[in-house]
């Protein structure tokens, strides 16, 4: 068989059997289901690791991966997609603001879990929304922001972004919630400390048996995460997450996700926004 031009010009030897092994490993480690269309994406992501380790081919890398537990985190980090932006899918933040205003009289602090924080744009968008909804820099809210990728969590906790990352924000939000860098930090902006204090970053693999957090939560953001899992994993995770919601809490999904097949757990109340189904209310707020 004649190899494709792409295969013949690759820097590293990358066989179908290598891709199949990678699919099995990433599914086992992170629950991510890789379709055949992701073969080239996987190559480009992992080729960086081969260069860093001075390895000659993917077969050698996969052997190294099995022998070196520390590389497994790098492997997962490399294959984790981190597409994000401030106020992405903006309708969800309008819904969050309305929810917060309706529940300001509650005795407890508003608790939000952002289950795929990536480089921090989403949890900081949540924090800005709640600061504006309560009209103060120290609203009675707690935000837990988690991700499986340790690299993006480190970036998120710093809260420093290039100016182009906040370019689309209204001028007033830029002035209120960001500090513009000077000197060696020119071209960058930093989230103000008051906002950063509202967010606690945690490394969480959603497939782990135990999550280092405790409910109940008022709102769970889990957007554009479920699409990487197969249906049984999606349903298992949705069931675990809904057990952590208050009876009147919100579960917010991504634009590509639908849970019409999970009416025993959630019911649609807005654009990719859900309340608990009545059958799920009894378990709300339990620790996992």
mmCIF file of C-alpha atoms in Angstrom:
data_model
loop_
_atom_site.group_PDB
_atom_site.id
_atom_site.type_symbol
_atom_site.label_atom_id
_atom_site.label_comp_id
_atom_site.label_asym_id
_atom_site.label_seq_id
_atom_site.Cartn_x
_atom_site.Cartn_y
_atom_site.Cartn_z
ATOM 1 C CA UNK A 1 0.000 0.000 0.000
ATOM 2 C CA UNK A 2 1.268 3.497 -0.838
ATOM 3 C CA UNK A 3 1.460 5.719 2.233
ATOM 4 C CA UNK A 4 -0.217 9.119 2.172
ATOM 5 C CA UNK A 5 1.952 12.174 1.646
ATOM 6 C CA UNK A 6 1.160 13.339 5.208
ATOM 7 C CA UNK A 7 2.384 10.031 6.671
ATOM 8 C CA UNK A 8 5.531 9.959 4.558
ATOM 9 C CA UNK A 9 6.585 13.454 5.637
ATOM 10 C CA UNK A 10 5.934 13.026 9.358
ATOM 11 C CA UNK A 11 8.773 13.706 11.746
ATOM 12 C CA UNK A 12 7.968 10.621 13.840
ATOM 13 C CA UNK A 13 6.800 7.150 12.901
ATOM 14 C CA UNK A 14 3.109 6.977 13.836
ATOM 15 C CA UNK A 15 1.196 3.806 13.054
ATOM 16 C CA UNK A 16 -2.471 2.913 13.284
ATOM 17 C CA UNK A 17 -1.642 0.567 16.143
ATOM 18 C CA UNK A 18 -0.072 3.488 18.036
ATOM 19 C CA UNK A 19 -3.216 5.558 17.619
ATOM 20 C CA UNK A 20 -5.346 2.648 18.837
ATOM 21 C CA UNK A 21 -3.191 2.298 21.963
ATOM 22 C CA UNK A 22 -3.479 6.034 22.598
ATOM 23 C CA UNK A 23 -7.272 5.842 22.296
ATOM 24 C CA UNK A 24 -7.385 3.085 24.908
ATOM 25 C CA UNK A 25 -5.050 4.892 27.313
ATOM 26 C CA UNK A 26 -6.768 8.283 27.185
ATOM 27 C CA UNK A 27 -10.166 6.639 27.624
ATOM 28 C CA UNK A 28 -8.897 4.744 30.652
ATOM 29 C CA UNK A 29 -7.176 7.782 32.171
ATOM 30 C CA UNK A 30 -9.649 10.556 31.407
ATOM 31 C CA UNK A 31 -12.743 8.988 29.865
ATOM 32 C CA UNK A 32 -12.121 10.843 26.606
ATOM 33 C CA UNK A 33 -13.456 9.058 23.548
ATOM 34 C CA UNK A 34 -11.280 9.784 20.508
ATOM 35 C CA UNK A 35 -12.853 9.238 17.110
ATOM 36 C CA UNK A 36 -10.807 8.204 14.105
ATOM 37 C CA UNK A 37 -10.973 11.794 12.825
ATOM 38 C CA UNK A 38 -8.698 12.833 15.710
ATOM 39 C CA UNK A 39 -5.695 10.820 14.499
ATOM 40 C CA UNK A 40 -3.787 13.812 13.106
ATOM 41 C CA UNK A 41 -4.705 16.024 16.067
ATOM 42 C CA UNK A 42 -3.282 13.392 18.424
ATOM 43 C CA UNK A 43 -0.074 13.289 16.408
ATOM 44 C CA UNK A 44 0.420 17.049 16.540
ATOM 45 C CA UNK A 45 -0.309 17.222 20.272
ATOM 46 C CA UNK A 46 1.967 14.340 21.291
ATOM 47 C CA UNK A 47 4.777 15.126 18.857
ATOM 48 C CA UNK A 48 5.744 17.918 21.259
ATOM 49 C CA UNK A 49 6.287 15.351 23.998
ATOM 50 C CA UNK A 50 8.445 13.184 21.730
ATOM 51 C CA UNK A 51 10.622 16.188 20.921
ATOM 52 C CA UNK A 52 10.918 17.154 24.575
ATOM 53 C CA UNK A 53 11.949 13.616 25.509
ATOM 54 C CA UNK A 54 14.190 13.120 22.453
ATOM 55 C CA UNK A 55 12.323 9.995 21.379
ATOM 56 C CA UNK A 56 12.307 8.657 17.840
ATOM 57 C CA UNK A 57 8.799 7.237 17.356
ATOM 58 C CA UNK A 58 5.403 6.815 18.977
ATOM 59 C CA UNK A 59 5.921 3.154 19.859
ATOM 60 C CA UNK A 60 8.913 4.141 22.000
ATOM 61 C CA UNK A 61 6.940 6.961 23.571
ATOM 62 C CA UNK A 62 4.075 4.661 24.528
ATOM 63 C CA UNK A 63 6.491 2.229 26.146
ATOM 64 C CA UNK A 64 8.011 5.145 28.051
ATOM 65 C CA UNK A 65 4.513 6.270 29.064
ATOM 66 C CA UNK A 66 3.791 2.887 30.642
ATOM 67 C CA UNK A 67 7.063 2.923 32.573
ATOM 68 C CA UNK A 68 7.047 6.549 33.779
ATOM 69 C CA UNK A 69 3.989 7.535 35.872
ATOM 70 C CA UNK A 70 5.029 11.204 35.800
ATOM 71 C CA UNK A 71 4.615 11.273 32.009
ATOM 72 C CA UNK A 72 0.981 10.219 32.296
ATOM 73 C CA UNK A 73 0.021 13.691 33.508
ATOM 74 C CA UNK A 74 1.856 15.258 30.557
ATOM 75 C CA UNK A 75 0.069 12.829 28.239
ATOM 76 C CA UNK A 76 -3.368 13.807 29.545
ATOM 77 C CA UNK A 77 -2.469 17.503 29.498
ATOM 78 C CA UNK A 78 -1.369 17.255 25.865
ATOM 79 C CA UNK A 79 -4.623 15.654 24.726
ATOM 80 C CA UNK A 80 -6.983 17.864 26.702
ATOM 81 C CA UNK A 81 -8.777 20.452 24.585
ATOM 82 C CA UNK A 82 -8.820 23.903 26.220
ATOM 83 C CA UNK A 83 -10.904 26.092 23.942
ATOM 84 C CA UNK A 84 -12.266 28.914 26.058
ATOM 85 C CA UNK A 85 -12.969 32.647 26.196
ATOM 86 C CA UNK A 86 -14.406 35.232 28.543
ATOM 87 C CA UNK A 87 -18.210 35.107 28.566
ATOM 88 C CA UNK A 88 -18.349 32.355 25.965
ATOM 89 C CA UNK A 89 -22.037 31.453 25.389
ATOM 90 C CA UNK A 90 -23.023 34.722 27.034
ATOM 91 C CA UNK A 91 -26.669 33.764 27.619
ATOM 92 C CA UNK A 92 -25.556 31.498 30.465
ATOM 93 C CA UNK A 93 -24.153 34.437 32.396
ATOM 94 C CA UNK A 94 -27.411 36.333 32.029
ATOM 95 C CA UNK A 95 -29.178 33.288 33.481
ATOM 96 C CA UNK A 96 -26.607 33.120 36.311
ATOM 97 C CA UNK A 97 -27.052 36.827 37.118
ATOM 98 C CA UNK A 98 -30.846 36.463 37.245
ATOM 99 C CA UNK A 99 -30.539 33.400 39.485
ATOM 100 C CA UNK A 100 -28.179 35.223 41.857
ATOM 101 C CA UNK A 101 -30.457 38.269 42.117
ATOM 102 C CA UNK A 102 -33.472 36.042 42.864
ATOM 103 C CA UNK A 103 -31.589 34.269 45.653
ATOM 104 C CA UNK A 104 -29.774 37.174 47.345
ATOM 105 C CA UNK A 105 -31.828 36.807 50.505
ATOM 106 C CA UNK A 106 -30.539 33.305 51.192
ATOM 107 C CA UNK A 107 -28.674 32.740 54.442
ATOM 108 C CA UNK A 108 -25.959 30.635 52.805
ATOM 109 C CA UNK A 109 -23.251 31.767 50.412
ATOM 110 C CA UNK A 110 -23.932 31.079 46.748
ATOM 111 C CA UNK A 111 -21.762 28.124 45.695
ATOM 112 C CA UNK A 112 -20.759 27.476 42.075
ATOM 113 C CA UNK A 113 -18.708 24.660 40.606
ATOM 114 C CA UNK A 114 -17.055 25.318 37.251
ATOM 115 C CA UNK A 115 -16.129 21.769 36.220
ATOM 116 C CA UNK A 116 -13.867 22.606 33.265
ATOM 117 C CA UNK A 117 -12.062 25.805 34.135
ATOM 118 C CA UNK A 118 -9.311 25.554 31.509
ATOM 119 C CA UNK A 119 -7.147 28.701 31.635
ATOM 120 C CA UNK A 120 -9.619 30.541 33.863
ATOM 121 C CA UNK A 121 -11.756 32.622 31.545
ATOM 122 C CA UNK A 122 -14.949 30.797 32.519
ATOM 123 C CA UNK A 123 -14.616 30.938 36.327
ATOM 124 C CA UNK A 124 -13.521 34.575 36.193
ATOM 125 C CA UNK A 125 -16.523 35.336 33.969
ATOM 126 C CA UNK A 126 -18.667 33.698 36.660
ATOM 127 C CA UNK A 127 -16.979 35.811 39.326
ATOM 128 C CA UNK A 128 -17.492 39.042 37.354
ATOM 129 C CA UNK A 129 -21.145 38.172 36.789
ATOM 130 C CA UNK A 130 -21.759 37.558 40.486
ATOM 131 C CA UNK A 131 -19.839 40.654 41.588
ATOM 132 C CA UNK A 132 -22.025 42.726 39.274
ATOM 133 C CA UNK A 133 -25.218 40.939 40.364
ATOM 134 C CA UNK A 134 -24.520 41.629 44.057
ATOM 135 C CA UNK A 135 -23.086 45.077 43.358
ATOM 136 C CA UNK A 136 -19.882 44.495 45.317
ATOM 137 C CA UNK A 137 -16.361 43.180 44.882
ATOM 138 C CA UNK A 138 -16.792 40.694 47.743
ATOM 139 C CA UNK A 139 -20.143 39.037 47.063
ATOM 140 C CA UNK A 140 -21.181 36.134 49.336
ATOM 141 C CA UNK A 141 -20.161 33.513 46.789
ATOM 142 C CA UNK A 142 -17.678 30.645 46.565
ATOM 143 C CA UNK A 143 -16.512 29.351 43.209
ATOM 144 C CA UNK A 144 -14.664 26.084 42.781
ATOM 145 C CA UNK A 145 -12.965 25.821 39.400
ATOM 146 C CA UNK A 146 -11.576 22.437 38.407
ATOM 147 C CA UNK A 147 -9.791 20.891 35.474
ATOM 148 C CA UNK A 148 -7.842 17.733 34.711
ATOM 149 C CA UNK A 149 -4.978 19.686 33.121
ATOM 150 C CA UNK A 150 -2.456 20.916 35.704
ATOM 151 C CA UNK A 151 -0.816 23.292 33.224
ATOM 152 C CA UNK A 152 -3.960 25.290 32.500
ATOM 153 C CA UNK A 153 -4.846 25.377 36.200
ATOM 154 C CA UNK A 154 -1.512 27.018 36.935
ATOM 155 C CA UNK A 155 -2.195 29.630 34.261
ATOM 156 C CA UNK A 156 -5.723 30.166 35.529
ATOM 157 C CA UNK A 157 -4.637 30.716 39.123
ATOM 158 C CA UNK A 158 -2.224 33.453 38.004
ATOM 159 C CA UNK A 159 -5.075 35.301 36.285
ATOM 160 C CA UNK A 160 -2.782 37.027 33.779
ATOM 161 C CA UNK A 161 -3.894 37.333 30.152
ATOM 162 C CA UNK A 162 -2.719 39.029 27.003
ATOM 163 C CA UNK A 163 -4.770 42.114 26.179
ATOM 164 C CA UNK A 164 -6.273 40.469 23.109
ATOM 165 C CA UNK A 165 -7.912 37.870 25.385
ATOM 166 C CA UNK A 166 -10.014 40.587 27.056
ATOM 167 C CA UNK A 167 -10.438 42.790 23.993
ATOM 168 C CA UNK A 168 -14.118 41.913 23.498
ATOM 169 C CA UNK A 169 -15.095 42.824 27.068
ATOM 170 C CA UNK A 170 -16.937 46.099 27.718
ATOM 171 C CA UNK A 171 -14.628 48.946 28.717
ATOM 172 C CA UNK A 172 -16.255 49.227 32.145
ATOM 173 C CA UNK A 173 -15.533 45.582 32.955
ATOM 174 C CA UNK A 174 -11.914 45.998 31.895
ATOM 175 C CA UNK A 175 -11.552 48.986 34.194
ATOM 176 C CA UNK A 176 -13.299 47.377 37.153
ATOM 177 C CA UNK A 177 -11.888 43.861 37.089
ATOM 178 C CA UNK A 178 -8.450 43.974 35.442
ATOM 179 C CA UNK A 179 -5.145 45.722 36.027
ATOM 180 C CA UNK A 180 -3.230 46.720 32.907
ATOM 181 C CA UNK A 181 0.401 45.666 32.938
ATOM 182 C CA UNK A 182 3.286 48.109 32.667
ATOM 183 C CA UNK A 183 6.961 47.757 31.844
ATOM 184 C CA UNK A 184 7.845 44.079 31.450
ATOM 185 C CA UNK A 185 4.137 43.264 31.794
ATOM 186 C CA UNK A 186 3.052 45.570 28.985
ATOM 187 C CA UNK A 187 0.505 43.940 26.704
ATOM 188 C CA UNK A 188 -0.981 41.949 29.581
ATOM 189 C CA UNK A 189 -3.830 42.319 32.034
ATOM 190 C CA UNK A 190 -4.272 40.752 35.465
ATOM 191 C CA UNK A 191 -7.536 39.862 37.186
ATOM 192 C CA UNK A 192 -7.901 41.971 40.325
ATOM 193 C CA UNK A 193 -7.172 40.231 43.626
ATOM 194 C CA UNK A 194 -10.732 40.681 44.949
ATOM 195 C CA UNK A 195 -12.013 38.607 42.033
ATOM 196 C CA UNK A 196 -9.298 35.977 42.266
ATOM 197 C CA UNK A 197 -10.117 35.426 45.939
ATOM 198 C CA UNK A 198 -13.601 34.274 44.969
ATOM 199 C CA UNK A 199 -12.204 31.316 42.998
ATOM 200 C CA UNK A 200 -10.544 28.180 44.355
ATOM 201 C CA UNK A 201 -8.787 26.086 41.711
ATOM 202 C CA UNK A 202 -8.621 22.312 42.084
ATOM 203 C CA UNK A 203 -7.273 19.523 39.904
ATOM 204 C CA UNK A 204 -10.110 17.056 39.409
ATOM 205 C CA UNK A 205 -10.386 14.138 37.033
ATOM 206 C CA UNK A 206 -14.119 13.613 36.610
ATOM 207 C CA UNK A 207 -13.511 9.874 36.270
ATOM 208 C CA UNK A 208 -11.943 9.602 39.717
ATOM 209 C CA UNK A 209 -13.947 7.641 42.247
ATOM 210 C CA UNK A 210 -13.821 10.495 44.749
ATOM 211 C CA UNK A 211 -13.929 14.211 44.002
ATOM 212 C CA UNK A 212 -12.188 16.554 46.492
ATOM 213 C CA UNK A 213 -15.231 18.728 46.973
ATOM 214 C CA UNK A 214 -18.525 18.623 48.800
ATOM 215 C CA UNK A 215 -22.005 19.770 47.897
ATOM 216 C CA UNK A 216 -24.474 21.196 47.813
ATOM 217 C CA UNK A 217 -23.904 23.640 44.946
ATOM 218 C CA UNK A 218 -26.358 26.227 43.706
ATOM 219 C CA UNK A 219 -24.982 26.158 40.155
ATOM 220 C CA UNK A 220 -22.782 23.718 38.258
ATOM 221 C CA UNK A 221 -21.171 24.807 34.999
ATOM 222 C CA UNK A 222 -20.100 21.755 33.007
ATOM 223 C CA UNK A 223 -19.957 23.096 29.474
ATOM 224 C CA UNK A 224 -18.597 21.349 26.406
ATOM 225 C CA UNK A 225 -17.083 18.584 28.516
ATOM 226 C CA UNK A 226 -19.555 15.755 28.124
ATOM 227 C CA UNK A 227 -19.049 15.693 24.349
ATOM 228 C CA UNK A 228 -15.682 13.994 24.907
ATOM 229 C CA UNK A 229 -17.260 11.072 26.777
ATOM 230 C CA UNK A 230 -19.335 8.165 25.520
ATOM 231 C CA UNK A 231 -23.030 7.976 26.482
ATOM 232 C CA UNK A 232 -22.674 5.650 29.499
ATOM 233 C CA UNK A 233 -19.940 7.878 30.961
ATOM 234 C CA UNK A 234 -22.024 10.991 30.297
ATOM 235 C CA UNK A 235 -24.987 9.550 32.180
ATOM 236 C CA UNK A 236 -22.851 8.362 35.087
ATOM 237 C CA UNK A 237 -21.225 11.793 35.457
ATOM 238 C CA UNK A 238 -24.512 13.664 35.139
ATOM 239 C CA UNK A 239 -25.998 11.505 37.883
ATOM 240 C CA UNK A 240 -23.042 12.182 40.193
ATOM 241 C CA UNK A 241 -23.150 15.910 39.524
ATOM 242 C CA UNK A 242 -26.884 16.287 40.027
ATOM 243 C CA UNK A 243 -26.518 14.655 43.441
ATOM 244 C CA UNK A 244 -24.393 17.679 44.380
ATOM 245 C CA UNK A 245 -27.020 20.263 43.349
ATOM 246 C CA UNK A 246 -29.500 21.970 45.631
ATOM 247 C CA UNK A 247 -33.122 21.097 44.757
ATOM 248 C CA UNK A 248 -33.580 24.452 43.014
ATOM 249 C CA UNK A 249 -30.049 24.612 41.600
ATOM 250 C CA UNK A 250 -28.959 25.015 37.991
ATOM 251 C CA UNK A 251 -26.929 22.654 35.825
ATOM 252 C CA UNK A 252 -25.502 24.527 32.836
ATOM 253 C CA UNK A 253 -24.294 22.550 29.808
ATOM 254 C CA UNK A 254 -22.550 23.525 26.583
ATOM 255 C CA UNK A 255 -24.143 24.371 23.251
ATOM 256 C CA UNK A 256 -23.321 20.936 21.792
ATOM 257 C CA UNK A 257 -24.753 18.990 24.708
ATOM 258 C CA UNK A 258 -28.292 17.787 25.267
ATOM 259 C CA UNK A 259 -29.768 15.661 28.023
ATOM 260 C CA UNK A 260 -33.214 15.013 26.622
ATOM 261 C CA UNK A 261 -32.516 11.329 27.224
ATOM 262 C CA UNK A 262 -31.923 12.000 30.935
ATOM 263 C CA UNK A 263 -35.333 13.313 31.995
ATOM 264 C CA UNK A 264 -35.113 11.162 35.116
ATOM 265 C CA UNK A 265 -32.241 13.407 36.245
ATOM 266 C CA UNK A 266 -32.791 16.883 34.782
ATOM 267 C CA UNK A 267 -35.384 18.989 33.001
ATOM 268 C CA UNK A 268 -34.674 21.750 30.525
ATOM 269 C CA UNK A 269 -35.575 25.245 31.783
ATOM 270 C CA UNK A 270 -33.578 27.432 29.376
ATOM 271 C CA UNK A 271 -31.038 27.264 26.610
ATOM 272 C CA UNK A 272 -28.842 24.277 27.657
ATOM 273 C CA UNK A 273 -29.808 25.065 31.261
ATOM 274 C CA UNK A 274 -31.401 22.484 33.529
ATOM 275 C CA UNK A 275 -33.116 22.049 36.884
ATOM 276 C CA UNK A 276 -33.183 18.776 38.753
ATOM 277 C CA UNK A 277 -35.979 16.450 37.785
ATOM 278 C CA UNK A 278 -38.348 15.764 40.669
ATOM 279 C CA UNK A 279 -36.998 12.219 40.992
ATOM 280 C CA UNK A 280 -33.475 13.585 41.560
ATOM 281 C CA UNK A 281 -34.383 16.077 44.278
ATOM 282 C CA UNK A 282 -34.113 13.607 47.152
ATOM 283 C CA UNK A 283 -30.394 13.058 46.589
ATOM 284 C CA UNK A 284 -29.412 16.678 46.116
ATOM 285 C CA UNK A 285 -26.576 17.957 48.210
ATOM 286 C CA UNK A 286 -25.032 14.617 49.164
ATOM 287 C CA UNK A 287 -21.273 14.280 49.317
ATOM 288 C CA UNK A 288 -19.572 12.124 46.692
#
